[in-house]
PDB file of C-alpha atoms in Angstrom:
ATOM      1  CA  LEU A   1    -112.548  34.398 127.686  1.00 76.00           C
ATOM      2  CA  ALA A   2    -109.369  33.381 129.491  1.00 81.00           C
ATOM      3  CA  ILE A   3    -110.737  29.930 130.341  1.00 82.00           C
ATOM      4  CA  THR A   4    -111.796  29.397 126.717  1.00 83.00           C
ATOM      5  CA  ALA A   5    -108.294  30.346 125.578  1.00 86.00           C
ATOM      6  CA  MET A   6    -106.761  27.912 128.081  1.00 83.00           C
ATOM      7  CA  VAL A   7    -108.955  25.000 126.940  1.00 85.00           C
ATOM      8  CA  THR A   8    -108.398  25.795 123.263  1.00 84.00           C
ATOM      9  CA  GLY A   9    -104.660  26.123 123.782  1.00 81.00           C
ATOM     10  CA  ALA A  10    -104.521  22.804 125.596  1.00 80.00           C
ATOM     11  CA  ALA A  11    -106.559  21.163 122.816  1.00 81.00           C
ATOM     12  CA  VAL A  12    -104.305  22.276 119.966  1.00 81.00           C
ATOM     13  CA  ALA A  13    -100.955  22.075 121.754  1.00 80.00           C
ATOM     14  CA  ASP A  14     -98.583  19.170 121.350  1.00 78.00           C
ATOM     15  CA  ARG A  15     -99.106  18.192 124.979  1.00 76.00           C
ATOM     16  CA  PRO A  16    -100.281  15.135 126.906  1.00 82.00           C
ATOM     17  CA  LEU A  17    -103.997  14.435 127.048  1.00 91.00           C
ATOM     18  CA  LEU A  18    -103.901  15.009 130.809  1.00 91.00           C
ATOM     19  CA  LEU A  19    -103.324  18.735 130.236  1.00 91.00           C
ATOM     20  CA  PHE A  20    -106.389  18.963 128.022  1.00 91.00           C
ATOM     21  CA  ALA A  21    -108.451  16.966 130.527  1.00 94.00           C
ATOM     22  CA  GLY A  22    -107.265  19.260 133.318  1.00 94.00           C
ATOM     23  CA  ALA A  23    -108.234  22.334 131.320  1.00 93.00           C
ATOM     24  CA  LEU A  24    -111.694  20.892 130.675  1.00 95.00           C
ATOM     25  CA  VAL A  25    -112.260  20.037 134.326  1.00 97.00           C
ATOM     26  CA  PHE A  26    -111.042  23.508 135.317  1.00 96.00           C
ATOM     27  CA  ALA A  27    -113.568  25.057 132.916  1.00 96.00           C
ATOM     28  CA  PHE A  28    -116.255  22.812 134.418  1.00 97.00           C
ATOM     29  CA  SER A  29    -115.329  24.005 137.908  1.00 97.00           C
ATOM     30  CA  ASP A  30    -115.602  27.650 136.833  1.00 96.00           C
ATOM     31  CA  ALA A  31    -118.913  26.953 135.102  1.00 97.00           C
ATOM     32  CA  LEU A  32    -120.246  25.505 138.360  1.00 97.00           C
ATOM     33  CA  ILE A  33    -119.252  28.702 140.159  1.00 97.00           C
ATOM     34  CA  ALA A  34    -121.048  30.846 137.575  1.00 97.00           C
ATOM     35  CA  LEU A  35    -124.173  28.692 137.514  1.00 97.00           C
ATOM     36  CA  ASN A  36    -124.348  28.581 141.288  1.00 98.00           C
ATOM     37  CA  LYS A  37    -123.907  32.332 141.644  1.00 97.00           C
ATOM     38  CA  PHE A  38    -125.878  33.729 138.709  1.00 98.00           C
ATOM     39  CA  VAL A  39    -128.407  31.092 137.572  1.00 98.00           C
ATOM     40  CA  GLU A  40    -129.599  28.808 140.340  1.00 98.00           C
ATOM     41  CA  PRO A  41    -128.083  27.512 143.565  1.00 97.00           C
ATOM     42  CA  ILE A  42    -126.586  24.053 143.134  1.00 97.00           C
ATOM     43  CA  PRO A  43    -126.914  21.548 145.994  1.00 97.00           C
ATOM     44  CA  ARG A  44    -123.490  20.886 147.539  1.00 97.00           C
ATOM     45  CA  ALA A  45    -121.957  23.480 145.227  1.00 97.00           C
ATOM     46  CA  GLY A  46    -118.943  24.062 147.448  1.00 97.00           C
ATOM     47  CA  LEU A  47    -118.048  20.387 147.494  1.00 98.00           C
ATOM     48  CA  LEU A  48    -118.532  19.932 143.742  1.00 98.00           C
ATOM     49  CA  ILE A  49    -116.583  23.073 142.915  1.00 98.00           C
ATOM     50  CA  MET A  50    -113.643  22.209 145.140  1.00 98.00           C
ATOM     51  CA  LEU A  51    -113.505  18.554 144.058  1.00 98.00           C
ATOM     52  CA  SER A  52    -113.494  19.515 140.391  1.00 98.00           C
ATOM     53  CA  TYR A  53    -110.965  22.303 141.028  1.00 98.00           C
ATOM     54  CA  TYR A  54    -108.522  19.984 142.795  1.00 98.00           C
ATOM     55  CA  LEU A  55    -109.010  17.281 140.164  1.00 98.00           C
ATOM     56  CA  ALA A  56    -108.200  19.873 137.496  1.00 97.00           C
ATOM     57  CA  GLN A  57    -105.059  20.926 139.358  1.00 97.00           C
ATOM     58  CA  LEU A  58    -103.966  17.292 139.678  1.00 97.00           C
ATOM     59  CA  LEU A  59    -104.532  16.590 135.979  1.00 95.00           C
ATOM     60  CA  LEU A  60    -102.721  19.775 134.938  1.00 92.00           C
ATOM     61  CA  TRP A  61     -99.793  18.964 137.214  1.00 93.00           C
ATOM     62  CA  ARG A  62     -99.569  15.345 136.062  1.00 92.00           C
ATOM     63  CA  GLY A  63     -99.777  16.401 132.431  1.00 88.00           C
ATOM     64  CA  ALA A  64     -97.031  18.983 132.866  1.00 85.00           C
ATOM     65  CA  TYR A  65     -94.903  16.617 134.950  1.00 83.00           C
ATOM     66  CA  SER A  66     -95.179  13.748 132.467  1.00 77.00           C
ATOM     67  CA  ARG A  67     -94.199  16.114 129.662  1.00 58.00           C
ATOM     68  CA  SER A  68     -91.182  17.492 131.543  1.00 59.00           C
ATOM     69  CA  THR A  69     -89.899  14.049 132.562  1.00 60.00           C
ATOM     70  CA  ALA A  70     -90.239  12.758 128.986  1.00 58.00           C
ATOM     71  CA  HIS A  71     -88.030  15.615 127.732  1.00 59.00           C
ATOM     72  CA  ALA A  72     -85.487  15.103 130.505  1.00 58.00           C
ATOM     73  CA  ALA A  73     -84.863  11.479 129.534  1.00 55.00           C
TER      74      ALA A  73
END
């Protein structure tokens, strides 16, 4: 529920597209965790989960940073 709220909030907010992309990738990372744990083991799950998690963090940071620097100027 919290991840859905984050993605929805990022989609409707007046924010850069990078924040929305980061929220989507973060949701994808969490979905991989759930699928791997509760449905069926995913080959190289650890690698896929961590790559998508760090990509999400990068996109969220860049989106927030670009927004804050635009307001500072």
